[in-house]
Coordinates of C-alpha atoms in Angstrom, one line a residue:
Chain A
X48 CA -99.6 193.7 -166.9
X49 CA -96.6 191.6 -166.5
X50 CA -97.2 189.7 -169.6
X51 CA -97.5 192.5 -172.0
X52 CA -95.0 194.7 -170.8
X53 CA -92.5 192.1 -172.0
X54 CA -93.5 192.6 -175.5
X55 CA -92.2 196.0 -177.8
X56 CA -95.5 196.2 -179.6
X57 CA -98.6 193.4 -178.6
X58 CA -101.1 194.8 -180.6
X59 CA -99.3 195.1 -183.8
X60 CA -99.2 191.7 -185.4
X61 CA -102.4 190.4 -184.6
X62 CA -102.4 190.1 -180.8
X63 CA -99.6 187.4 -179.9
X64 CA -99.1 187.1 -176.2
X65 CA -95.5 185.5 -175.1
X66 CA -95.3 184.2 -171.9
X67 CA -94.9 181.0 -169.6
X68 CA -97.5 178.6 -169.5
X69 CA -97.3 179.2 -165.5
X70 CA -97.5 183.2 -166.0
X71 CA -100.8 182.7 -168.3
X72 CA -102.2 180.6 -165.9
X73 CA -101.5 182.6 -162.9
X74 CA -102.4 185.9 -164.5
X75 CA -105.8 184.0 -165.0
X76 CA -106.3 182.8 -161.6
X77 CA -105.5 186.2 -160.1
X78 CA -108.1 187.9 -161.8
X79 CA -111.1 185.5 -161.0
X80 CA -110.7 184.7 -157.3
X81 CA -113.9 183.7 -155.7
X82 CA -114.6 184.1 -152.3
X83 CA -116.1 182.3 -149.5
X84 CA -119.5 184.5 -148.2
X85 CA -118.8 184.6 -144.8
X86 CA -118.6 187.6 -142.4
X87 CA -118.0 187.3 -138.5
X88 CA -118.1 190.5 -136.7
X89 CA -117.9 194.4 -137.3
X90 CA -115.5 194.3 -140.0
X91 CA -118.1 192.3 -141.9
X92 CA -120.2 195.4 -141.9
X93 CA -117.0 197.2 -143.9
X94 CA -117.1 194.3 -146.1
X95 CA -120.7 194.8 -146.9
X96 CA -120.1 198.5 -148.1
X97 CA -117.1 197.3 -149.9
X98 CA -119.5 195.1 -152.1
X99 CA -121.8 197.7 -152.4
X100 CA -121.7 201.0 -154.6
X101 CA -119.2 203.1 -153.6
X102 CA -116.1 200.5 -153.7
X103 CA -117.5 197.7 -155.7
X104 CA -115.3 195.0 -155.0
X105 CA -116.6 192.8 -158.0
X106 CA -114.2 194.4 -160.4
X107 CA -111.3 192.5 -158.9
X108 CA -113.3 189.7 -161.0
X109 CA -114.4 188.2 -157.7
X110 CA -117.4 186.7 -156.7
X111 CA -119.2 185.4 -153.7
X112 CA -119.9 181.7 -152.9
X113 CA -122.0 180.2 -150.7
X114 CA -120.0 177.1 -150.1
X115 CA -116.1 176.7 -149.4
X116 CA -116.1 173.8 -152.5
X117 CA -116.4 176.5 -155.1
X118 CA -114.2 178.9 -153.2
X119 CA -110.7 180.1 -153.8
X120 CA -109.9 182.4 -151.0
X121 CA -111.6 183.0 -147.7
X122 CA -111.6 186.3 -145.7
X123 CA -111.6 186.2 -142.1
X124 CA -113.6 189.2 -141.3
X125 CA -113.9 189.6 -137.4
X126 CA -113.2 188.3 -134.2
X127 CA -112.8 184.4 -134.1
X128 CA -114.1 183.0 -131.1
X129 CA -113.1 179.6 -129.7
X130 CA -116.4 178.3 -130.6
X131 CA -116.2 179.4 -134.4
X132 CA -112.4 178.5 -134.4
X133 CA -113.2 174.7 -135.1
X134 CA -115.9 176.0 -137.9
X135 CA -113.5 178.0 -139.3
X136 CA -110.9 175.2 -139.4
X137 CA -113.4 173.2 -141.4
X138 CA -114.6 175.5 -143.8
X139 CA -110.7 175.8 -144.7
X140 CA -110.2 172.0 -144.9
X141 CA -113.5 171.9 -147.0
X142 CA -111.8 174.7 -149.6
X143 CA -110.0 173.0 -152.5
X144 CA -106.3 173.7 -153.2
X145 CA -105.1 176.2 -154.4
X146 CA -106.6 178.4 -151.7
X147 CA -105.8 181.8 -149.8
X148 CA -106.8 183.4 -146.6
X149 CA -106.9 187.3 -145.8
X150 CA -107.1 188.1 -142.3
X151 CA -109.1 191.3 -141.8
X152 CA -108.8 193.6 -138.9
X153 CA -106.8 193.4 -135.6
X154 CA -109.2 190.9 -134.0
X155 CA -108.2 188.1 -136.7
X156 CA -105.0 189.0 -136.9
X157 CA -103.9 189.3 -133.2
X158 CA -106.9 189.3 -130.9
X159 CA -107.2 192.9 -130.9
X160 CA -108.7 194.5 -128.1
X161 CA -109.6 191.4 -126.5
X162 CA -106.5 190.3 -126.8
X163 CA -105.8 190.9 -123.2
X164 CA -109.0 189.7 -121.0
X165 CA -111.0 188.1 -123.6
X166 CA -110.9 184.7 -122.5
X167 CA -113.3 183.1 -125.1
X168 CA -111.1 184.8 -128.1
X169 CA -108.8 183.3 -130.5
X170 CA -105.9 185.2 -130.1
X171 CA -105.1 185.6 -134.1
X172 CA -106.6 183.3 -136.7
X173 CA -103.0 182.3 -138.0
X174 CA -103.1 180.1 -134.7
X175 CA -105.3 177.6 -136.7
X176 CA -105.1 178.2 -140.2
X177 CA -102.5 179.6 -142.8
X178 CA -102.8 183.3 -143.6
X179 CA -101.5 184.8 -146.5
X180 CA -102.3 188.6 -146.4
X181 CA -102.7 190.5 -143.1
X182 CA -105.0 193.8 -143.2
X183 CA -104.5 195.8 -140.1
X184 CA -106.9 198.1 -138.5
X185 CA -110.4 198.0 -136.2
X186 CA -111.9 198.2 -138.2
X187 CA -110.2 198.4 -141.7
X188 CA -111.4 200.9 -144.3
X189 CA -112.6 199.3 -147.6
X190 CA -109.9 200.7 -149.2
X191 CA -107.4 198.7 -147.0
X192 CA -109.4 195.2 -147.9
X193 CA -109.1 196.2 -151.6
X194 CA -105.1 196.6 -150.7
X195 CA -105.1 193.3 -149.3
X196 CA -106.8 192.0 -152.1
X197 CA -104.5 193.5 -154.4
X198 CA -101.5 192.3 -152.2
X199 CA -103.1 188.8 -153.1
X200 CA -103.2 188.8 -156.5
X201 CA -99.9 190.2 -156.7
X202 CA -98.9 187.1 -154.4
X203 CA -101.1 184.9 -156.7
X204 CA -99.2 186.0 -159.9
X205 CA -95.7 185.1 -158.6
X206 CA -96.6 181.9 -157.5
X207 CA -94.7 178.9 -158.6
X208 CA -96.6 175.9 -160.1
X209 CA -95.0 173.4 -162.3
X210 CA -91.4 174.3 -160.9
X211 CA -92.8 173.4 -157.4
X212 CA -94.4 170.5 -158.7
X213 CA -91.3 169.2 -160.3
X214 CA -89.1 170.1 -157.1
X215 CA -91.3 167.9 -155.2
X216 CA -91.3 165.0 -157.6
X217 CA -87.7 164.9 -157.2
X218 CA -87.6 165.2 -153.4
X219 CA -90.1 162.2 -153.6
X220 CA -87.7 160.2 -155.5
X221 CA -85.0 160.9 -153.2
X222 CA -87.1 159.6 -150.3
X223 CA -87.7 156.4 -152.4
X224 CA -84.2 156.2 -153.1
X225 CA -83.5 156.3 -149.4
X226 CA -85.8 154.1 -148.4
X227 CA -84.0 151.8 -150.5
Chain B
X1074 CA -131.0 127.5 -136.8
X1075 CA -131.8 130.9 -136.8
X1076 CA -134.8 132.3 -134.4
X1077 CA -136.9 135.2 -135.4
X1078 CA -136.9 138.0 -132.6
X1079 CA -140.3 140.0 -132.8
X1080 CA -139.8 143.4 -131.1
X1081 CA -142.8 145.5 -130.3
X1082 CA -142.5 148.6 -131.9
X1083 CA -144.9 151.7 -131.1
X1084 CA -145.4 153.2 -134.3
X1085 CA -147.2 155.9 -132.9
X1086 CA -144.0 157.3 -131.0
X1087 CA -141.7 157.1 -134.1
X1088 CA -141.4 160.4 -135.7
X1089 CA -139.9 160.1 -138.7
X1090 CA -141.5 162.6 -140.9
X1091 CA -139.3 165.3 -139.3
X1092 CA -136.2 166.5 -140.7
X1093 CA -133.5 168.4 -138.7
X1094 CA -131.5 170.9 -140.6
X1095 CA -128.8 173.0 -139.7
X1096 CA -128.7 176.8 -140.9
X1097 CA -125.4 178.0 -140.0
X1098 CA -122.9 179.2 -138.3
X1099 CA -121.8 180.0 -142.1
X1100 CA -124.7 180.8 -143.9
X1101 CA -125.4 183.5 -146.3
X1102 CA -128.6 184.8 -144.9
X1103 CA -128.3 184.4 -141.1
X1104 CA -126.9 187.5 -140.4
X1105 CA -123.6 186.9 -138.6
X1106 CA -122.5 183.7 -136.8
X1107 CA -126.1 182.5 -135.7
X1108 CA -126.7 179.0 -135.9
X1109 CA -130.2 177.8 -136.3
X1110 CA -131.6 174.1 -135.7
X1111 CA -134.5 173.9 -137.9
X1112 CA -137.1 171.0 -137.7
X1113 CA -139.0 170.4 -140.9
X1114 CA -142.1 168.5 -141.4
X1115 CA -141.6 168.6 -145.6
X1116 CA -140.9 172.0 -145.9
X1117 CA -142.9 173.3 -143.1
X1118 CA -140.8 175.0 -140.0
X1119 CA -142.6 172.9 -137.1
X1120 CA -139.4 174.3 -134.6
X1121 CA -136.3 176.5 -134.5
X1122 CA -133.9 176.6 -132.1
X1123 CA -131.7 179.3 -132.0
X1124 CA -128.0 178.4 -131.0
X1125 CA -125.8 181.8 -129.9
X1126 CA -122.5 182.1 -128.4
X1127 CA -120.4 182.1 -131.7
X1128 CA -119.2 185.9 -131.1
X1129 CA -119.3 185.9 -127.7
X1130 CA -116.3 188.5 -126.9
X1131 CA -116.3 188.7 -123.2
X1132 CA -117.6 192.3 -122.7
X1133 CA -118.7 191.7 -118.8
X1134 CA -115.3 190.6 -117.9
X1135 CA -113.3 193.2 -119.9
X1136 CA -115.5 195.9 -118.5
X1137 CA -114.6 194.7 -114.9
X1138 CA -110.8 195.2 -115.9
X1139 CA -111.1 198.7 -117.6
X1140 CA -111.5 202.2 -116.4
X1141 CA -115.1 203.7 -116.9
X1142 CA -113.8 205.5 -120.1
X1143 CA -112.0 202.8 -121.3
X1144 CA -115.2 200.5 -121.4
X1145 CA -116.7 202.7 -124.4
X1146 CA -114.7 201.5 -127.3
X1147 CA -116.2 197.7 -126.2
X1148 CA -119.6 199.0 -126.1
X1149 CA -118.9 200.4 -129.5
X1150 CA -118.3 196.8 -130.5
X1151 CA -121.3 195.6 -129.1
X1152 CA -124.1 196.7 -131.7
X1153 CA -121.5 197.7 -134.2
X1154 CA -124.1 198.8 -136.7
X1155 CA -125.4 201.8 -134.4
X1156 CA -122.3 202.2 -132.3
X1157 CA -123.2 206.1 -131.5
X1158 CA -126.4 204.7 -129.8
X1159 CA -124.9 202.4 -128.0
X1160 CA -122.3 204.3 -126.1
X1161 CA -125.4 207.1 -125.0
X1162 CA -126.9 205.1 -122.7
X1163 CA -123.8 203.8 -121.1
X1164 CA -122.1 207.5 -120.5
X1165 CA -125.4 208.9 -119.4
X1166 CA -125.3 205.9 -116.8
X1167 CA -122.4 206.9 -115.5
X1168 CA -123.0 211.0 -115.8
X1169 CA -126.2 210.0 -113.6
X1170 CA -123.9 208.0 -111.1
X1171 CA -121.5 211.2 -110.8
X1172 CA -124.2 213.9 -111.0
X1173 CA -122.5 215.5 -113.9
X1174 CA -124.4 217.8 -116.4
X1175 CA -123.4 218.3 -119.8
X1176 CA -123.6 221.6 -121.8
X1177 CA -126.5 222.2 -124.1
X1178 CA -124.3 221.8 -127.1
X1179 CA -123.3 218.5 -126.1
X1180 CA -126.6 217.0 -125.9
X1181 CA -128.0 218.5 -129.4
X1182 CA -124.6 217.0 -131.1
X1183 CA -125.4 213.5 -129.3
X1184 CA -128.9 213.5 -130.7
X1185 CA -128.0 214.5 -134.0
X1186 CA -125.4 211.9 -134.2
X1187 CA -127.6 209.4 -132.6
X1188 CA -130.5 209.6 -135.3
X1189 CA -128.3 209.9 -138.2
X1190 CA -126.9 206.4 -137.0
X1191 CA -130.4 205.3 -136.4
X1192 CA -131.0 206.2 -140.2
X1193 CA -127.8 204.3 -141.0
X1194 CA -128.7 201.4 -139.4
X1195 CA -132.2 201.1 -140.5
X1196 CA -130.7 201.6 -144.2
X1197 CA -128.6 198.7 -143.5
X1198 CA -131.9 196.6 -142.0
X1199 CA -133.8 197.4 -145.1
X1200 CA -131.3 196.9 -147.4
X1201 CA -130.2 193.1 -146.2
X1202 CA -133.9 192.6 -145.4
X1203 CA -134.5 193.1 -149.5
X1204 CA -131.6 190.8 -149.9
X1205 CA -133.4 188.1 -148.1
X1206 CA -136.4 188.6 -149.9
X1207 CA -134.5 188.6 -153.5
X1208 CA -134.0 192.3 -154.3
X1209 CA -130.5 193.4 -154.9
X1210 CA -131.0 196.9 -156.0
X1211 CA -132.3 198.8 -153.2
X1212 CA -129.2 197.2 -151.4
X1213 CA -127.1 199.6 -153.5
X1214 CA -128.9 202.6 -153.4
X1215 CA -129.2 202.2 -149.5
X1216 CA -125.4 201.6 -149.2
X1217 CA -124.6 204.5 -151.4
X1218 CA -126.9 207.0 -148.8
X1219 CA -125.2 205.1 -145.9
X1220 CA -121.6 205.8 -146.9
X1221 CA -122.6 209.5 -146.9
X1222 CA -123.7 209.4 -143.6
X1223 CA -120.2 207.4 -142.6
X1224 CA -118.3 210.5 -144.3
X1225 CA -119.7 212.9 -142.0
X1226 CA -119.1 210.6 -138.8
X1227 CA -115.5 210.4 -140.2
X1228 CA -115.1 214.2 -140.4
X1229 CA -116.7 214.7 -137.1
X1230 CA -115.0 211.9 -135.1
X1231 CA -112.3 210.0 -137.0
X1232 CA -114.0 206.5 -137.4
X1233 CA -116.1 205.5 -139.8
X1234 CA -117.8 202.6 -138.0
X1235 CA -116.8 202.5 -134.4
X1236 CA -116.5 205.8 -132.9
X1237 CA -115.5 206.3 -129.2
X1238 CA -117.1 210.0 -129.7
X1239 CA -119.1 210.2 -126.5
X1240 CA -117.2 210.6 -123.5
X1241 CA -118.6 210.8 -119.9
X1242 CA -119.3 214.2 -119.5
X1243 CA -118.7 215.4 -122.8
X1244 CA -117.4 214.5 -126.4
X1245 CA -114.0 213.5 -127.5
X1246 CA -114.0 216.5 -129.9
X1247 CA -116.3 219.5 -131.3
X1248 CA -118.2 219.1 -135.0
X1249 CA -116.1 220.9 -137.8
X1250 CA -117.0 224.0 -139.0
X1251 CA -119.3 222.6 -141.5
X1252 CA -121.4 220.2 -140.1
X1253 CA -124.7 221.7 -140.2
X1254 CA -124.9 222.1 -144.1
X1255 CA -124.0 218.5 -144.4
X1256 CA -126.1 217.2 -142.1
X1257 CA -129.2 218.8 -144.0
X1258 CA -127.9 218.0 -147.4
X1259 CA -127.8 214.2 -145.9
X1260 CA -131.4 214.8 -144.8
X1261 CA -132.7 215.9 -148.2
X1262 CA -130.7 212.9 -149.7
X1263 CA -132.1 210.4 -147.4
X1264 CA -135.9 211.6 -148.2
X1265 CA -134.9 211.2 -151.9
X1266 CA -133.7 208.1 -151.8
X1267 CA -136.7 206.7 -149.3
X1268 CA -139.0 207.8 -151.8
X1269 CA -137.1 205.7 -154.5
X1270 CA -137.3 202.6 -152.1
X1271 CA -140.9 203.1 -151.8
X1272 CA -141.4 202.5 -155.2
X1273 CA -138.3 199.7 -155.8
X1274 CA -138.9 197.7 -152.7
X1275 CA -141.8 198.7 -150.3
X1276 CA -145.1 198.6 -152.6
X1277 CA -143.2 196.3 -155.3
X1278 CA -145.8 193.3 -155.7
X1279 CA -143.4 190.5 -155.4
X1280 CA -141.7 192.2 -151.9
X1281 CA -145.6 192.5 -150.5
X1282 CA -146.2 188.7 -151.6
X1283 CA -143.1 187.9 -150.0
X1284 CA -143.5 189.4 -146.9
X1285 CA -147.3 190.3 -145.9
X1286 CA -149.1 187.6 -143.6
X1287 CA -145.8 186.0 -143.2
X1288 CA -144.3 185.9 -139.6
X1289 CA -147.4 187.5 -137.5
X1290 CA -146.3 188.3 -134.1
X1291 CA -149.7 189.5 -131.9
X1292 CA -149.1 192.6 -129.7
X1293 CA -149.7 190.4 -126.3
X1294 CA -147.0 187.5 -127.6
X1295 CA -144.7 190.6 -128.4
X1296 CA -145.1 192.2 -124.8
X1297 CA -145.0 188.8 -123.2
X1298 CA -141.4 188.3 -124.7
X1299 CA -140.2 191.5 -123.9
X1300 CA -139.7 193.0 -127.4
X1301 CA -138.7 196.4 -128.1
X1302 CA -138.0 198.7 -130.9
X1303 CA -139.7 198.2 -134.4
X1304 CA -140.6 194.6 -133.8
X1305 CA -142.7 195.6 -131.0
X1306 CA -144.0 198.6 -132.9
X1307 CA -144.5 196.8 -136.0
X1308 CA -147.3 194.5 -133.5
X1309 CA -149.1 198.2 -133.1
X1310 CA -147.6 199.0 -129.7
X1311 CA -146.9 202.4 -129.8
X1312 CA -144.0 202.1 -127.3
X1313 CA -140.7 204.5 -128.0
X1314 CA -138.5 205.4 -125.0
X1315 CA -138.2 208.8 -126.6
X1316 CA -141.7 209.3 -125.8
X1317 CA -142.4 207.3 -122.8
X1318 CA -139.8 208.5 -120.8
X1319 CA -137.8 211.1 -122.8
X1320 CA -134.2 211.2 -121.8
X1321 CA -131.4 213.7 -122.9
X1322 CA -133.5 216.5 -124.6
X1323 CA -135.9 214.3 -126.9
X1324 CA -138.8 216.1 -125.0
X1325 CA -137.9 219.4 -127.0
X1326 CA -138.8 217.5 -130.3
X1327 CA -141.9 217.0 -132.3
X1328 CA -142.1 213.6 -134.1
X1329 CA -144.3 210.6 -134.2
X1330 CA -144.2 207.2 -133.0
X1331 CA -145.0 205.0 -136.7
X1332 CA -146.3 201.7 -135.6
X1333 CA -147.9 198.5 -137.8
X1334 CA -151.2 199.0 -139.1
X1335 CA -151.5 196.0 -141.4
X1336 CA -151.7 198.0 -144.6
X1337 CA -151.1 195.1 -147.0
X1338 CA -151.8 192.0 -144.7
X1339 CA -152.1 191.6 -141.1
X1340 CA -150.8 193.6 -138.1
X1341 CA -147.7 192.3 -136.7
X1342 CA -146.4 190.9 -140.3
X1343 CA -142.7 191.2 -141.7
X1344 CA -144.0 193.7 -144.2
X1345 CA -145.3 196.1 -141.0
X1346 CA -141.9 195.6 -139.1
X1347 CA -140.1 196.8 -142.0
X1348 CA -142.1 199.6 -142.8
X1349 CA -141.9 201.0 -139.1
X1350 CA -138.1 201.4 -139.8
X1351 CA -138.9 203.0 -143.3
X1352 CA -140.9 205.7 -141.4
X1353 CA -138.8 206.2 -138.2
X1354 CA -135.8 207.3 -140.7
X1355 CA -138.1 210.2 -141.6
X1356 CA -139.1 211.0 -138.1
X1357 CA -135.1 210.8 -137.6
X1358 CA -135.0 213.5 -140.2
X1359 CA -137.2 215.4 -138.7
X1360 CA -135.6 215.5 -134.8
X1361 CA -132.4 216.2 -136.9
X1362 CA -133.8 219.2 -138.7
X1363 CA -135.1 220.6 -135.3
X1364 CA -131.8 219.9 -133.6
X1365 CA -129.9 221.9 -136.2
X1366 CA -132.4 224.9 -135.6
X1367 CA -132.0 224.6 -132.2
X1368 CA -128.3 223.9 -131.6
X1369 CA -126.1 226.7 -130.0
X1370 CA -123.4 227.7 -132.2
X1371 CA -120.8 228.3 -129.4
X1372 CA -119.8 226.0 -126.2
X1373 CA -117.0 224.0 -124.9
X1374 CA -117.8 220.4 -125.2
X1375 CA -115.0 219.2 -123.0
X1376 CA -115.8 221.4 -119.9
X1377 CA -117.8 219.0 -117.9
X1378 CA -115.3 216.2 -118.6
X1379 CA -114.2 214.8 -115.2
X1380 CA -110.4 214.8 -114.6
X1381 CA -111.0 211.1 -112.8
X1382 CA -114.1 209.0 -113.3
X1383 CA -114.9 207.9 -109.8
X1384 CA -118.5 207.6 -109.0
X1385 CA -119.7 206.8 -105.5
X1386 CA -120.8 203.4 -104.5
X1387 CA -124.0 202.6 -106.0
X1388 CA -126.0 201.2 -109.1
X1389 CA -128.0 202.3 -111.9
X1390 CA -130.0 201.2 -114.4
X1391 CA -130.3 203.4 -117.6
X1392 CA -132.1 202.9 -120.8
X1393 CA -132.1 204.3 -124.0
X1394 CA -134.1 203.5 -127.5
X1395 CA -131.6 201.9 -129.6
X1396 CA -132.4 201.5 -133.6
X1397 CA -133.1 197.8 -132.5
X1398 CA -135.2 198.2 -129.5
X1399 CA -134.3 199.1 -125.3
X1400 CA -130.5 198.8 -124.8
X1401 CA -129.9 199.4 -121.1
X1402 CA -126.8 199.3 -119.1
X1403 CA -126.8 198.3 -115.3
X1404 CA -123.6 199.8 -113.9
X1405 CA -122.6 199.1 -110.2
X1406 CA -119.9 201.0 -109.1
X1407 CA -117.8 200.3 -105.8
X1408 CA -116.2 203.5 -105.4
X1409 CA -113.1 202.3 -107.4
X1410 CA -112.3 203.7 -111.0
X1411 CA -113.2 200.9 -112.6
X1412 CA -116.7 199.5 -112.4
X1413 CA -117.6 196.5 -110.6
X1414 CA -119.7 195.2 -113.0
X1415 CA -121.6 196.5 -116.2
X1416 CA -124.4 194.4 -117.7
X1417 CA -125.8 195.2 -121.0
X1418 CA -129.6 194.5 -122.0
X1419 CA -129.4 193.8 -125.5
X1420 CA -132.5 194.1 -127.6
X1421 CA -131.6 191.9 -130.5
X1422 CA -131.0 188.8 -128.0
X1423 CA -134.6 189.7 -126.7
X1424 CA -135.8 190.2 -130.1
X1425 CA -134.5 187.0 -131.2
X1426 CA -135.9 184.8 -128.5
X1427 CA -139.5 185.3 -130.0
X1428 CA -138.2 183.9 -133.3
X1429 CA -139.2 180.0 -132.5
X1430 CA -143.0 181.3 -131.9
X1431 CA -143.6 183.5 -134.9
X1432 CA -141.8 181.1 -137.4
X1433 CA -143.8 177.8 -136.8
X1434 CA -146.0 176.7 -139.4
X1435 CA -144.4 178.9 -142.3
X1436 CA -142.2 177.2 -144.9
X1437 CA -138.6 177.4 -144.8
X1438 CA -138.2 180.3 -147.2
X1439 CA -140.2 182.1 -145.1
X1440 CA -137.7 181.6 -142.2
X1441 CA -135.2 183.6 -143.6
X1442 CA -137.4 186.7 -144.1
X1443 CA -138.7 186.7 -140.6
X1444 CA -134.9 186.5 -139.2
X1445 CA -134.2 189.2 -141.5
X1446 CA -137.3 191.2 -140.5
X1447 CA -136.2 190.7 -136.6
X1448 CA -132.7 192.9 -137.4
X1449 CA -130.5 191.1 -135.2
X1450 CA -126.8 191.5 -134.5
X1451 CA -124.8 189.0 -133.0
X1452 CA -122.3 191.1 -131.2
X1453 CA -125.2 192.5 -129.3
X1454 CA -126.6 188.9 -128.6
X1455 CA -123.5 186.9 -127.9
X1456 CA -122.0 190.1 -126.2

């Protein structure tokens, strides 16, 4: 907990938490990610067992959503074929910002065992959509997927929201000045 | 000045009441990346057209470029829920081409692993079928038990889901010392949970209302479409390759073929297909117990593995009873170290073709239940 560590005695004076607004927003965002309920191939079976009793994915504050419009991140669990690739692109574009992508398994990372002779297999999902976290394995263990999730959470924790916007606004102003 | 044009419209030819709906390829209940084009009249399904190919992974092309041993990992990835059962027909087909006889111990380990994997497969099938019907708790119970089976696989083979354990002529490695006790514990646990599941799910009134008399598949239609496995046996046809033409050492075991009898509805409905899976798990437990008892303790599992797998010219079709039905491999050899052609006869593909036939006239919500009762795996359908 990055926020609480900064205080010497957080609970002594009635539970006041100090931090930047960005930190608090990121903390909330990273602990309540909703994912798109979506599976492709073998890794989806491990993904199912991660959702079940032994690994309990939902303790990360994660809820499956059936529609991409409500989802914060998508897990590409399995082989992406060329026929499926345009659908994945469509799903990704339907998701609202900010959005993240975890690529699970060798097939989604690079084509995996189908790299050489798979004429109908996309060689890595990062060729069509941006990927934030890669989880290796064929298929990865559920623990590995959870590690990938934790990596995504720490990535969201450090993300810049306002600074980025300010920077963008400055750039836009500069652009407008140049155009004049 | 405008003139009015009269066009003759034959209203009987306009089909304005039907609606076309796309289900999938991204849909929470289509079991993978299957796309169904559903034609609806109100809420009643009038036609279903399955569109496949979203997971076509070029298995047959890859098999032409690989050695006989190197094909086995790709066969794992065909029906990724029951990989052990997938490896068996291919391995036995190549062994038959080569004329190898594998040691007794190998046969027993193969049978035990296959039956364990059959239990794991049926656990997923029943769990997801319960999810489709709206029951979440059995999913958690069954996946807890499945995890124990996967631990045995992991200890013995190194893999949780995809094993590459059966090799041509033997096994990748011997089982670990406490294998027998672990397997017997699993059998006990499976039986205990199955009793709970029967109370929770199978004889639950809501579940019966959802699944009985839905998606009735008559025996003659099932045979005409070439269905196999629990889909065929649910219609009351006692056909099981383990009994009909016993391969490996299945003729040494005493077990029954459970068939659908229409206990709560009509013969061949969704409930019957599900109860067949439920009872097959019990039969698998029986086979495992007998195999553990008869299994020899000593023996080298790698003694019959050939240095180079180079079968003589010829072709062979070998079929086995997969959890989903009859899985066969047609292997053509031209005398080189790579197969000339490997063709898989996938049970899910054939079983899916019966979906339009049995879902016509039911409600849309029933279509999801019917699809769940067929228990398909897209990796096997598209290959």
